[in-house]
Every structure is written in structure tokens, then in C-alpha cells.
PDB file of N, CA and C in Angstrom:
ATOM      1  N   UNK A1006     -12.203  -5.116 -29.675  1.00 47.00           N
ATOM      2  CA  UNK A1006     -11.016  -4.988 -28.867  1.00 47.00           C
ATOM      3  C   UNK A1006     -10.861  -6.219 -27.983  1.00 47.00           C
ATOM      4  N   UNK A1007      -9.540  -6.329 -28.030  1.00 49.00           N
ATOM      5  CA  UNK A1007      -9.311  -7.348 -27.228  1.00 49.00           C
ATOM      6  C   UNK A1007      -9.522  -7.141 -25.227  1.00 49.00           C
ATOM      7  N   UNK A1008      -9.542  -8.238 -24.349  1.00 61.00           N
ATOM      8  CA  UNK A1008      -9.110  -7.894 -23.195  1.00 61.00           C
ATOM      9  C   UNK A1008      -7.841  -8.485 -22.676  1.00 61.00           C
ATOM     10  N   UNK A1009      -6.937  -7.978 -22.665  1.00 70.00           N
ATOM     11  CA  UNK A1009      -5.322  -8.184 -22.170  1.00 70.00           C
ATOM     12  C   UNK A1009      -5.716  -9.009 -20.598  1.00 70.00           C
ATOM     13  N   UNK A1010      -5.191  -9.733 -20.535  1.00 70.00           N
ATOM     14  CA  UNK A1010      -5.266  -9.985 -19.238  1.00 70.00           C
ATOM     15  C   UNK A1010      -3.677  -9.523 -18.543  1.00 70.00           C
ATOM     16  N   UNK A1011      -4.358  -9.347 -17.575  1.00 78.00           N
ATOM     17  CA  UNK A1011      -3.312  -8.577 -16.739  1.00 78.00           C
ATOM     18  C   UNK A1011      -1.820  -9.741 -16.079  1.00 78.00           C
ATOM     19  N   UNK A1012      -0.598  -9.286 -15.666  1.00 88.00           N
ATOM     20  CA  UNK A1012       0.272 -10.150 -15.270  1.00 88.00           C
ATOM     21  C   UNK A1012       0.480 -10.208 -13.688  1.00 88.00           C
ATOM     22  N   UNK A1013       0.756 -11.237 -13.290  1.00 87.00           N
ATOM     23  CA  UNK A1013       0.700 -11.579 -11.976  1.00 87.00           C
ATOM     24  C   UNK A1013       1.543 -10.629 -11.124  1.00 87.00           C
ATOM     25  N   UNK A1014       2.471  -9.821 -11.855  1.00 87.00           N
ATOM     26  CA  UNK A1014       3.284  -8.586 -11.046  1.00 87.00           C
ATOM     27  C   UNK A1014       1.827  -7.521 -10.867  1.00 87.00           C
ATOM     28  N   UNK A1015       0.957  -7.213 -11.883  1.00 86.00           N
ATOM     29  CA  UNK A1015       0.215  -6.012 -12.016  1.00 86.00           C
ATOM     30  C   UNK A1015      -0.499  -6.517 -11.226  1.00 86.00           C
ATOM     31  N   UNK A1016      -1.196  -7.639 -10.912  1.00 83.00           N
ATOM     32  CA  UNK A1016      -2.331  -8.130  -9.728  1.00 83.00           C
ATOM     33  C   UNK A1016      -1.985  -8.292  -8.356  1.00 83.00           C
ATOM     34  N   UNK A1017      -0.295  -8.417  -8.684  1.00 85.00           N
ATOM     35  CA  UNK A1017       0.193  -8.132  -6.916  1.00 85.00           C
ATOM     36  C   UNK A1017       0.679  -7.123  -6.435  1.00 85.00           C
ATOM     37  N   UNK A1018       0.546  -6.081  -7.836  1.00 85.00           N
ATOM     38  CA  UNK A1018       0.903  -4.597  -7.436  1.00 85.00           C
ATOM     39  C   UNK A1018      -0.450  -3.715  -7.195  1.00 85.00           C
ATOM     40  N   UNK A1019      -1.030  -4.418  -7.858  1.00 83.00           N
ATOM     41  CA  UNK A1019      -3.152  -3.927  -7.332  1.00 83.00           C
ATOM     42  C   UNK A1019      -3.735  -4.010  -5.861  1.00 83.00           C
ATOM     43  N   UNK A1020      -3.024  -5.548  -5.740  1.00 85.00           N
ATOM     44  CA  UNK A1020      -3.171  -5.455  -4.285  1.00 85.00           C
ATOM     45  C   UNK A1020      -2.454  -4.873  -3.231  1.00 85.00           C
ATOM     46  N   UNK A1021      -1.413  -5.412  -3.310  1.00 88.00           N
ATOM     47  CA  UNK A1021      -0.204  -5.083  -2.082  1.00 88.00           C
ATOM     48  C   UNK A1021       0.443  -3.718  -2.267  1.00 88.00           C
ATOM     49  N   UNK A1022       0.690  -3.132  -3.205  1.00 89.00           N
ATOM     50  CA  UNK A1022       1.210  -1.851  -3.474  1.00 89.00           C
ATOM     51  C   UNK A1022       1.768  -0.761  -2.494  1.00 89.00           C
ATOM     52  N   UNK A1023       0.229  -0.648  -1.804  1.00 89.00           N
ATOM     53  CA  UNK A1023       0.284   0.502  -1.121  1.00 89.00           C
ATOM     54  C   UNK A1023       0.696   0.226   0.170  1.00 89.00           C
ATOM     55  N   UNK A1024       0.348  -1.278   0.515  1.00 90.00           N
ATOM     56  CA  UNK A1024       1.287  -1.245   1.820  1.00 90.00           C
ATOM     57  C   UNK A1024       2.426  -1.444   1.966  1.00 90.00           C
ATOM     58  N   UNK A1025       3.634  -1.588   0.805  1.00 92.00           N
ATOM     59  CA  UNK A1025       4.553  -1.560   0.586  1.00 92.00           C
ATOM     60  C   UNK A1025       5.261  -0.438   0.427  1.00 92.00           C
ATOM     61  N   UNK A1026       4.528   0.451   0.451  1.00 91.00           N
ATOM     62  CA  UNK A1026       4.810   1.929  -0.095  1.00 91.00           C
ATOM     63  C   UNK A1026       4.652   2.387   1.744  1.00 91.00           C
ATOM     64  N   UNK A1027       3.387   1.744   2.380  1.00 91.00           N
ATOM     65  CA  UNK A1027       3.573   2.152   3.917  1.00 91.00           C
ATOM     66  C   UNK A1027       4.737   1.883   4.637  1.00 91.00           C
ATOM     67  N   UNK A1028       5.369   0.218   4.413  1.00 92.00           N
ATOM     68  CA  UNK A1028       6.020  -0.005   5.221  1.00 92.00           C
ATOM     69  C   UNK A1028       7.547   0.577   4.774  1.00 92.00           C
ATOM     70  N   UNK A1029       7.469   1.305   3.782  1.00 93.00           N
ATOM     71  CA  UNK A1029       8.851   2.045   3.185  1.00 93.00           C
ATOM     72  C   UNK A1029       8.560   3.713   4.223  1.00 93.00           C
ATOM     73  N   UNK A1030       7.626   3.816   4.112  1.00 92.00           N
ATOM     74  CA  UNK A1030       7.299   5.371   4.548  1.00 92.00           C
ATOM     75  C   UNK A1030       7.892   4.885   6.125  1.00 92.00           C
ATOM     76  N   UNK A1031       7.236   4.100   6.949  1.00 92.00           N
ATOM     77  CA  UNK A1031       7.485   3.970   8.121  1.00 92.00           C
ATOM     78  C   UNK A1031       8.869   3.679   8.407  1.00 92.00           C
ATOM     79  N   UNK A1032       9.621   2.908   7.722  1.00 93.00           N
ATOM     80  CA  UNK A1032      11.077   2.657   7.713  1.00 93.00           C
ATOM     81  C   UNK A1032      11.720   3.778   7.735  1.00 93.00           C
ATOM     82  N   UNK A1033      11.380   4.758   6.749  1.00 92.00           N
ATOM     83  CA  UNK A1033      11.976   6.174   6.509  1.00 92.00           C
ATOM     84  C   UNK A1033      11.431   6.821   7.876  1.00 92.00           C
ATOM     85  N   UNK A1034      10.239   6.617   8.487  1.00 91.00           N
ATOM     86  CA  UNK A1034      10.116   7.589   9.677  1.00 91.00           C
ATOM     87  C   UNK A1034      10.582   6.965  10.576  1.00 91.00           C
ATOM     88  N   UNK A1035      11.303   6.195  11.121  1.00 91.00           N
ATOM     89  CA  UNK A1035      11.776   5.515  12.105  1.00 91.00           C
ATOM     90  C   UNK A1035      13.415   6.004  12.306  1.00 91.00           C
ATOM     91  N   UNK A1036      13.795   5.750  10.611  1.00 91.00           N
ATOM     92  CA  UNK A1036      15.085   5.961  10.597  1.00 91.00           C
ATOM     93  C   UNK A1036      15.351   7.434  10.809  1.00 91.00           C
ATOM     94  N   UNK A1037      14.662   8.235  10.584  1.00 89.00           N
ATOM     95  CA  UNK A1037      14.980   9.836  10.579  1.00 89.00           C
ATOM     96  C   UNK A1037      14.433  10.123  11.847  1.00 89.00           C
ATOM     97  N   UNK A1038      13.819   9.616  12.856  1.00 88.00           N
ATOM     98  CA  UNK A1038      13.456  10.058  13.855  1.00 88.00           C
ATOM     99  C   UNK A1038      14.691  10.954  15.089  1.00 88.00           C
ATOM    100  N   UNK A1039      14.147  12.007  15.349  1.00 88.00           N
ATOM    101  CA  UNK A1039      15.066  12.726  15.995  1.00 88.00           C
ATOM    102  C   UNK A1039      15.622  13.654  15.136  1.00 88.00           C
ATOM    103  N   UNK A1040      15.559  13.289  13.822  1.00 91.00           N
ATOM    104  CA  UNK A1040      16.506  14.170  12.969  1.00 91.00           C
ATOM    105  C   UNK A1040      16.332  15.363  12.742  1.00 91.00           C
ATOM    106  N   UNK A1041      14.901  15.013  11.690  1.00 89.00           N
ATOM    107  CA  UNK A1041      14.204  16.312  11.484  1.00 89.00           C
ATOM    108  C   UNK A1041      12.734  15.864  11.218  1.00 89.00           C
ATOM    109  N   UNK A1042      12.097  16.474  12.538  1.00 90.00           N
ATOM    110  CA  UNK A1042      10.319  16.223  13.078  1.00 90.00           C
ATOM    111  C   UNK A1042       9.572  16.782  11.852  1.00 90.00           C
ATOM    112  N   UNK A1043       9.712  17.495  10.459  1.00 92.00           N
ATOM    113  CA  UNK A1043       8.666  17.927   9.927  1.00 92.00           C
ATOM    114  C   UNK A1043       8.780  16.968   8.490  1.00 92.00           C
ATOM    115  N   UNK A1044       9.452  16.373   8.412  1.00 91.00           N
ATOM    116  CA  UNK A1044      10.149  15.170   7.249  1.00 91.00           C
ATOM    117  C   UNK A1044       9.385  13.902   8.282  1.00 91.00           C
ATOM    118  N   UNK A1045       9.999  13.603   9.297  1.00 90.00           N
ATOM    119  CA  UNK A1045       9.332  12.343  10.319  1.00 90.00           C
ATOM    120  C   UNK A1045       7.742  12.507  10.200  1.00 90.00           C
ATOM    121  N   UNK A1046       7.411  13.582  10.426  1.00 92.00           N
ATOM    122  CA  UNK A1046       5.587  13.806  10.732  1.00 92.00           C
ATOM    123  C   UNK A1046       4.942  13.421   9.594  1.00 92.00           C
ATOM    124  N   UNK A1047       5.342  13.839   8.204  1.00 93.00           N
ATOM    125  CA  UNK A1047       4.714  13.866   7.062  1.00 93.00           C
ATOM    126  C   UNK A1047       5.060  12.138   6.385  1.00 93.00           C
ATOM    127  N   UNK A1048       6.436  11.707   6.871  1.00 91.00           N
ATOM    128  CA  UNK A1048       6.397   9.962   6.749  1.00 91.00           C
ATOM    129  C   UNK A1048       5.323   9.289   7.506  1.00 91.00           C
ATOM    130  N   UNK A1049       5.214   9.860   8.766  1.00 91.00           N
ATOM    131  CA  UNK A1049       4.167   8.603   9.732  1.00 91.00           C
ATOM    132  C   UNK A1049       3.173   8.806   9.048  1.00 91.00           C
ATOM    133  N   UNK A1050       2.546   9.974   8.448  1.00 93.00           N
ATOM    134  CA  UNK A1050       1.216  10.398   8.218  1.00 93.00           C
ATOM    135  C   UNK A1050       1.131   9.680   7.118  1.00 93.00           C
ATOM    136  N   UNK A1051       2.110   9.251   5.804  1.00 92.00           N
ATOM    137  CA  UNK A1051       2.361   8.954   4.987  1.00 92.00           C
ATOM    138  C   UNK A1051       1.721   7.612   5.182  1.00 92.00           C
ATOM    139  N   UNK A1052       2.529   6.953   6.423  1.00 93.00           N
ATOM    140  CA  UNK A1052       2.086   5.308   7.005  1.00 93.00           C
ATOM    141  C   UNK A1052       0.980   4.636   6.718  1.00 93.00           C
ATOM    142  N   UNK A1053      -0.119   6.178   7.806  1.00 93.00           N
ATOM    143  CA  UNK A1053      -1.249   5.811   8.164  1.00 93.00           C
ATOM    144  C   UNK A1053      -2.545   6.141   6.433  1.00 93.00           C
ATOM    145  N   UNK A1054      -1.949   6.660   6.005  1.00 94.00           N
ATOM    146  CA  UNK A1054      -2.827   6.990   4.578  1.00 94.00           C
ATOM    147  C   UNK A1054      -2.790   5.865   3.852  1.00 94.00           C
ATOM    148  N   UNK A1055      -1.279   5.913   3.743  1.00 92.00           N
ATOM    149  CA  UNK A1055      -1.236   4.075   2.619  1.00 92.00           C
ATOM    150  C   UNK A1055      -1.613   2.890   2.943  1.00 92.00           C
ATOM    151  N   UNK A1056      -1.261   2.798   4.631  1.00 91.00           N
ATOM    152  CA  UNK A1056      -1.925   1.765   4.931  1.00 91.00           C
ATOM    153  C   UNK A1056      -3.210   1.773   4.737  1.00 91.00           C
ATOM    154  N   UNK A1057      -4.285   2.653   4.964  1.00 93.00           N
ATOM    155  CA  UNK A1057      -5.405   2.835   4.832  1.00 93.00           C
ATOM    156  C   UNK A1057      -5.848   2.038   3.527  1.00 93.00           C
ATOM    157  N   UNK A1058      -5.227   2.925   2.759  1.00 92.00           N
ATOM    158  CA  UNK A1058      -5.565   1.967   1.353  1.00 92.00           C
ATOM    159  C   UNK A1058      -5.568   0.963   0.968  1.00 92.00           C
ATOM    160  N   UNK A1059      -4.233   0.778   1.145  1.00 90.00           N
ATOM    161  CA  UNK A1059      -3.630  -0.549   1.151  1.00 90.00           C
ATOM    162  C   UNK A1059      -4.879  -1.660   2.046  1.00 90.00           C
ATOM    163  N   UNK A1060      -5.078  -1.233   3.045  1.00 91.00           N
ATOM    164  CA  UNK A1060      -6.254  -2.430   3.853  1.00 91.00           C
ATOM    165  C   UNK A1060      -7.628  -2.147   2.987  1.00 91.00           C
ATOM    166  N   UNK A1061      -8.095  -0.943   2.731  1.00 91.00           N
ATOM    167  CA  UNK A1061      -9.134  -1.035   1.727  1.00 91.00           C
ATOM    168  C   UNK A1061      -9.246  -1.831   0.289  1.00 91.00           C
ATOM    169  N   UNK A1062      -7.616  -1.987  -0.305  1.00 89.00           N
ATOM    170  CA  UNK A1062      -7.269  -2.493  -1.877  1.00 89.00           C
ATOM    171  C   UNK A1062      -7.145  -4.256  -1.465  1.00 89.00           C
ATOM    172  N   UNK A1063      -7.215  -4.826  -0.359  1.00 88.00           N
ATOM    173  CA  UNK A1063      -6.796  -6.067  -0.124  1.00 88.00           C
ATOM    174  C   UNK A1063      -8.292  -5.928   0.112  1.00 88.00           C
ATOM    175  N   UNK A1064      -8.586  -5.620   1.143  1.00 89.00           N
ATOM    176  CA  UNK A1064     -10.477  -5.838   1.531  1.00 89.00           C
ATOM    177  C   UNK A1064     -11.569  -6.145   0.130  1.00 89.00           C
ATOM    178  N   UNK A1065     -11.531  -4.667  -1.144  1.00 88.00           N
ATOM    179  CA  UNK A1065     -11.753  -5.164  -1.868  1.00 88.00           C
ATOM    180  C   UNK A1065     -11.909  -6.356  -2.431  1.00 88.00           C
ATOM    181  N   UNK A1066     -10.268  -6.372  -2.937  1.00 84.00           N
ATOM    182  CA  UNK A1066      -9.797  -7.654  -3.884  1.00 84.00           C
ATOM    183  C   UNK A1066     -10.384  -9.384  -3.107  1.00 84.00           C
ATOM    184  N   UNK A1067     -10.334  -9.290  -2.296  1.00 83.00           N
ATOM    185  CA  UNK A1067     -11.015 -10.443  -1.429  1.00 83.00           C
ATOM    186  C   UNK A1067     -12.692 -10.668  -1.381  1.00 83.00           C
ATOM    187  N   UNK A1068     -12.988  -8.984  -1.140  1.00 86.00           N
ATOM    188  CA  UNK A1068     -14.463  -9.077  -1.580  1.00 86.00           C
ATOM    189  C   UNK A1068     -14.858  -9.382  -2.725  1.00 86.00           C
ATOM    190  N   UNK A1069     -14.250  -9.067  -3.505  1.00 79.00           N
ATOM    191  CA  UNK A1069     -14.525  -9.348  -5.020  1.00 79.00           C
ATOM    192  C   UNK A1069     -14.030 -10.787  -5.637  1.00 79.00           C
ATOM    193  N   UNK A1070     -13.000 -11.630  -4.825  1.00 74.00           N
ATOM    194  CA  UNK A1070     -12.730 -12.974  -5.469  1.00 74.00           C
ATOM    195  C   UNK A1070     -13.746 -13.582  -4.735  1.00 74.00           C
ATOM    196  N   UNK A1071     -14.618 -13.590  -3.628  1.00 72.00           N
ATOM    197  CA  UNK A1071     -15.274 -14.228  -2.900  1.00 72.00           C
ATOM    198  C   UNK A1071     -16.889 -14.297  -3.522  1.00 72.00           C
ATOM    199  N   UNK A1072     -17.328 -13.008  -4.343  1.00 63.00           N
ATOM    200  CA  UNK A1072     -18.757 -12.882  -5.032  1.00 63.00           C
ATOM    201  C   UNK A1072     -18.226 -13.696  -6.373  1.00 63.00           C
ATOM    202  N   UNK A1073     -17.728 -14.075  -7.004  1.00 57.00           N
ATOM    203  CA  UNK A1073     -16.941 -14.961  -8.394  1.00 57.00           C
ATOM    204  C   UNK A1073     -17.595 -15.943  -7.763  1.00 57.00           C
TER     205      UNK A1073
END
């Protein structure tokens, strides 16, 4: 079998992904704020999860180009 190498969209969607997906969640909780608190609560929370990842999937990827 072959190994495909991957395309520079899929390696910047490996990395960055999820905080892109945060800073959409947070946009959405900002903008709905006041509106309706149980839609707002579950966006911020949304924030703080993806970002999470998102800083873990960059931490990785850095750890891992740096042992190469």
C-alpha cells in the first residue's frame, strides 16, 4: 500500500480546526447574548472545549515537528 500524503488544506485543518470551530462558537455566543441563556451557555461552553483542543492539536503538532 501506498502512503498518500496528505494536502496542505488537511494539515491546516489538523491543526487549526478546532479553534476555528471555537472562535465561530464564541461569535455565536456573543451574538445571541441576552437572547436566549440556554443556547448562549452551551456556545461559551462550546468555546472553552474547542479551544481546549484546539491548544492541545497545535501543542502536539509543534511537539512533534520539533522531535523530526
Amino acid at each position: 500500500m501506498e502512503k498518500q500524503s496528505s494536502s496542505k488544506l488537511d494539515r491546516w485543518r489538523d491543526k487549526y480546526g478546532a479553534l476555528v470551530i471555537a472562535l465561530a462558537c464564541l461569535y455565536s455566543g456573543i451574538s445571541s447574548w441576552g437572547q436566549n441563556w440556554i443556547l448562549t451557555s452551551v456556545l461559551v461552553f462550546g468555546t472553552f472545549v474547542c479551544g481546549a483542543f484546539g491548544f492541545f492539536d497545535i501543542k502536539r503538532a509543534f511537539k512533534g515537528k520539533n522531535s523530526r
